XYZ file of C-alpha atoms in Angstrom:
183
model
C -28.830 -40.376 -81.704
C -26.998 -43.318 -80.622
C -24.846 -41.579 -78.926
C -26.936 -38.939 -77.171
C -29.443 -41.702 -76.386
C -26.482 -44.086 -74.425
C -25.705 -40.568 -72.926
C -29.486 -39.837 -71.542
C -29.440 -43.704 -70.103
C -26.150 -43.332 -69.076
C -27.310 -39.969 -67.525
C -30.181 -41.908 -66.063
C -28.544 -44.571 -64.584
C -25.561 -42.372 -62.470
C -27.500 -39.456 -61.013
C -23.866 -37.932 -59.127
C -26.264 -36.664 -56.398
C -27.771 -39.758 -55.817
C -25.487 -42.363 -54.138
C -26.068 -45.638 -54.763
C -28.111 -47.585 -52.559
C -25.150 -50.129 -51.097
C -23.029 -46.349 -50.902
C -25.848 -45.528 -48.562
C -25.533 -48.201 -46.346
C -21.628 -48.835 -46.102
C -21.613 -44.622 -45.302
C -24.499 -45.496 -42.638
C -22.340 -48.368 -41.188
C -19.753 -46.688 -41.098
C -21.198 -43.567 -39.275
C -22.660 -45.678 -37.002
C -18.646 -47.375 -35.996
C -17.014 -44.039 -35.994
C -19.796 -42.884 -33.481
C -19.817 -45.991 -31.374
C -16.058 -45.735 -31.274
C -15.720 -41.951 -30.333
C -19.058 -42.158 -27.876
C -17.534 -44.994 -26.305
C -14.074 -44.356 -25.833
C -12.889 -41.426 -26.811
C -15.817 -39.006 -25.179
C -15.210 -40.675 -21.608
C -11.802 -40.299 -21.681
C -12.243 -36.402 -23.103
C -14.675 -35.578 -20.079
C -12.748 -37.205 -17.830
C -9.835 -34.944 -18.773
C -12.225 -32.182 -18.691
C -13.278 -32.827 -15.199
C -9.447 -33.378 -14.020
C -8.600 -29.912 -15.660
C -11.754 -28.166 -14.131
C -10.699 -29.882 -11.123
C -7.568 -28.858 -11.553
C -8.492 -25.121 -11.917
C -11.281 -24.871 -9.192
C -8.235 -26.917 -6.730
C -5.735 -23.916 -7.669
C -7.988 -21.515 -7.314
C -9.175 -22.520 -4.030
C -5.584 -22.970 -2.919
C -4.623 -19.212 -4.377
C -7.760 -17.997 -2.335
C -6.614 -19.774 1.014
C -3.091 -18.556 0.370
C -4.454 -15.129 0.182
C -6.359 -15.026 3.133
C -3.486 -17.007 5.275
C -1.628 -13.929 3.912
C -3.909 -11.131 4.670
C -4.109 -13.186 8.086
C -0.348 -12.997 8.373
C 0.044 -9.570 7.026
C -2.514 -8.596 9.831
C -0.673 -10.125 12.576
C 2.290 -7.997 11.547
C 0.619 -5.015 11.744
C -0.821 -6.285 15.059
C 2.599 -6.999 16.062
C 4.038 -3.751 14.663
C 0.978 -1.618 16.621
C 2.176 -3.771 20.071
C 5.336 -2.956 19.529
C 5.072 0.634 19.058
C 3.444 0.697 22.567
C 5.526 -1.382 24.156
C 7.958 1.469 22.742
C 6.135 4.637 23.900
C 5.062 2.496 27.280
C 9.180 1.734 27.652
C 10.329 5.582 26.855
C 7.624 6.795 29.216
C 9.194 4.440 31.792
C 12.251 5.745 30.950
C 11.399 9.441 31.845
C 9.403 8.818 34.444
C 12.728 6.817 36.116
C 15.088 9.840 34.670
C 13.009 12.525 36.224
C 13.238 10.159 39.715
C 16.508 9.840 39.330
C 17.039 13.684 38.582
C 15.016 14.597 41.771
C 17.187 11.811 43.642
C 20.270 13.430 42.463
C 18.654 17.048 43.546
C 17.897 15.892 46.803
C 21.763 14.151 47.857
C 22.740 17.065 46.186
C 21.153 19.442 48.293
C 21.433 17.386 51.627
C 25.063 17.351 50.595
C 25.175 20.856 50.494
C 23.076 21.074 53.571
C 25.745 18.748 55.649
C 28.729 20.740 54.120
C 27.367 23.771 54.971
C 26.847 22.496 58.783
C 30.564 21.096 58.764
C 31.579 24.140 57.729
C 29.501 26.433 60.805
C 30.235 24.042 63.245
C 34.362 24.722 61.873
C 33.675 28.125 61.949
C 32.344 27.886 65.375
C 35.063 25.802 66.578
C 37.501 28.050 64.921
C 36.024 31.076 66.413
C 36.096 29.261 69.896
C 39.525 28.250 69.569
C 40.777 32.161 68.113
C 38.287 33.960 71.011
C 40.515 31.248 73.789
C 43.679 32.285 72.376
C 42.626 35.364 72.527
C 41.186 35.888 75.907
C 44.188 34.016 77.090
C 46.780 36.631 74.933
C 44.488 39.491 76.239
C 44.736 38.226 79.752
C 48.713 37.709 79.738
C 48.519 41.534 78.206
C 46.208 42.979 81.043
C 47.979 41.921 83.323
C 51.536 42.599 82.280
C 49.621 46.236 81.508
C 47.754 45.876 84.988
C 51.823 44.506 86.603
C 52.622 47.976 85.240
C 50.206 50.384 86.551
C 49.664 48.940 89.897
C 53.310 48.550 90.348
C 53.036 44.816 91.613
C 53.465 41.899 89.972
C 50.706 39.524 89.242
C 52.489 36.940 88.525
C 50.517 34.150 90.695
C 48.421 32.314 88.020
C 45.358 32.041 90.172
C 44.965 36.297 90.495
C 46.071 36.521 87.228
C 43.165 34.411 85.850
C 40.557 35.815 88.259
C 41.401 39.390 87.251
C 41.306 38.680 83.384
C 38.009 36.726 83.815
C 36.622 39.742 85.301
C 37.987 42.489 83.172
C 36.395 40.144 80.158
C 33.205 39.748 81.858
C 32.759 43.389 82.825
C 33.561 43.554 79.101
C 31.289 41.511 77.510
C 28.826 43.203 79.950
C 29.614 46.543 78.572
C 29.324 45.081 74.628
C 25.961 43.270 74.942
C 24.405 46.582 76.936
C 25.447 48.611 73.634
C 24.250 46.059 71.466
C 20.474 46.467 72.791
């Protein structure tokens, strides 16, 4: 019994669940530094981290957001631009008929006064022609009446100022006779 007697003191003595008293304190102690030390030191300098990162974020993020809107801003002006210059566009190209059409009816009207002033040139030729073919001919009918007229009658007609008074007569008498048939 000796032996199982040393081993129920023994047992008695050095309970393994039980620390020893001086275990107790040193592991209290030392607790106690170890959460001095981290509290101190190292938990400031974590949150302060913390706070710079969640800084860090929020900052970002608020800079993403205002780089969104200045883009949606941006992009908005370009459509805004883009709409302005599509009427500018349709404003110019309606200019642009509007002048063509002007132009067209300019072109029409020189055109037409053109044709108006060549068509007056070319009367007023006619006329002029017609004047000059009915004096050449009133002055070859005259020379022929009266060489006709030398022949009948028998005497000559050669003074100019007879001949000319009898072919201005013979004319007249008929042009008399023409314009009486024309009515």
């Amino acid at each position: 019994m000796t032996m199982a007697a040393t081993l129920l003191a023994a047992e008695e003595v050095a309970n393994p669940l039980l620390p020893h008293a001086y275990e107790l304190v040193v592991g209290i102690f030392a607790f106690l530094a170890v959460v001095i030390v981290v509290g101190r030191m190292l938990v400031p300098r974590i949150q302060k981290t913390l706070a710079e990162r969640t800084d860090a974020i929020e900052g970002g993020i608020k800079r993403a957001e205002e780089a969104q809107a200045e883009a949606q801003a941006l992009q908005q002006q370009y459509r805004d631009q883009l709409a302005e210059a599509r009427h500018e566009a349709a404003r110019l190209r309606e200019e642009a008929r509007e002048q063509a059409a002007q132009i067209k009816a300019e072109l029409r009207e020189e055109a037409q006064a053109e044709a108006r002033r060549l068509i007056e040139a070319a009367h007023a030729q006619i006329e002029a022609d017609r004047q000059q073919a009915f004096a050449q001919l009133r002055t070859e009918i005259g020379r022929l009446s009266t060489d006709l007229a030398s022949r009948i009658v028998g005497e000559s007609l050669e003074d100019e100022a007879r001949q000319r008074r009898t072919v201005d007569r013979f004319l007249d008498e008929l042009e008399g006779s023409n314009a009486q048939a024309v009515r």
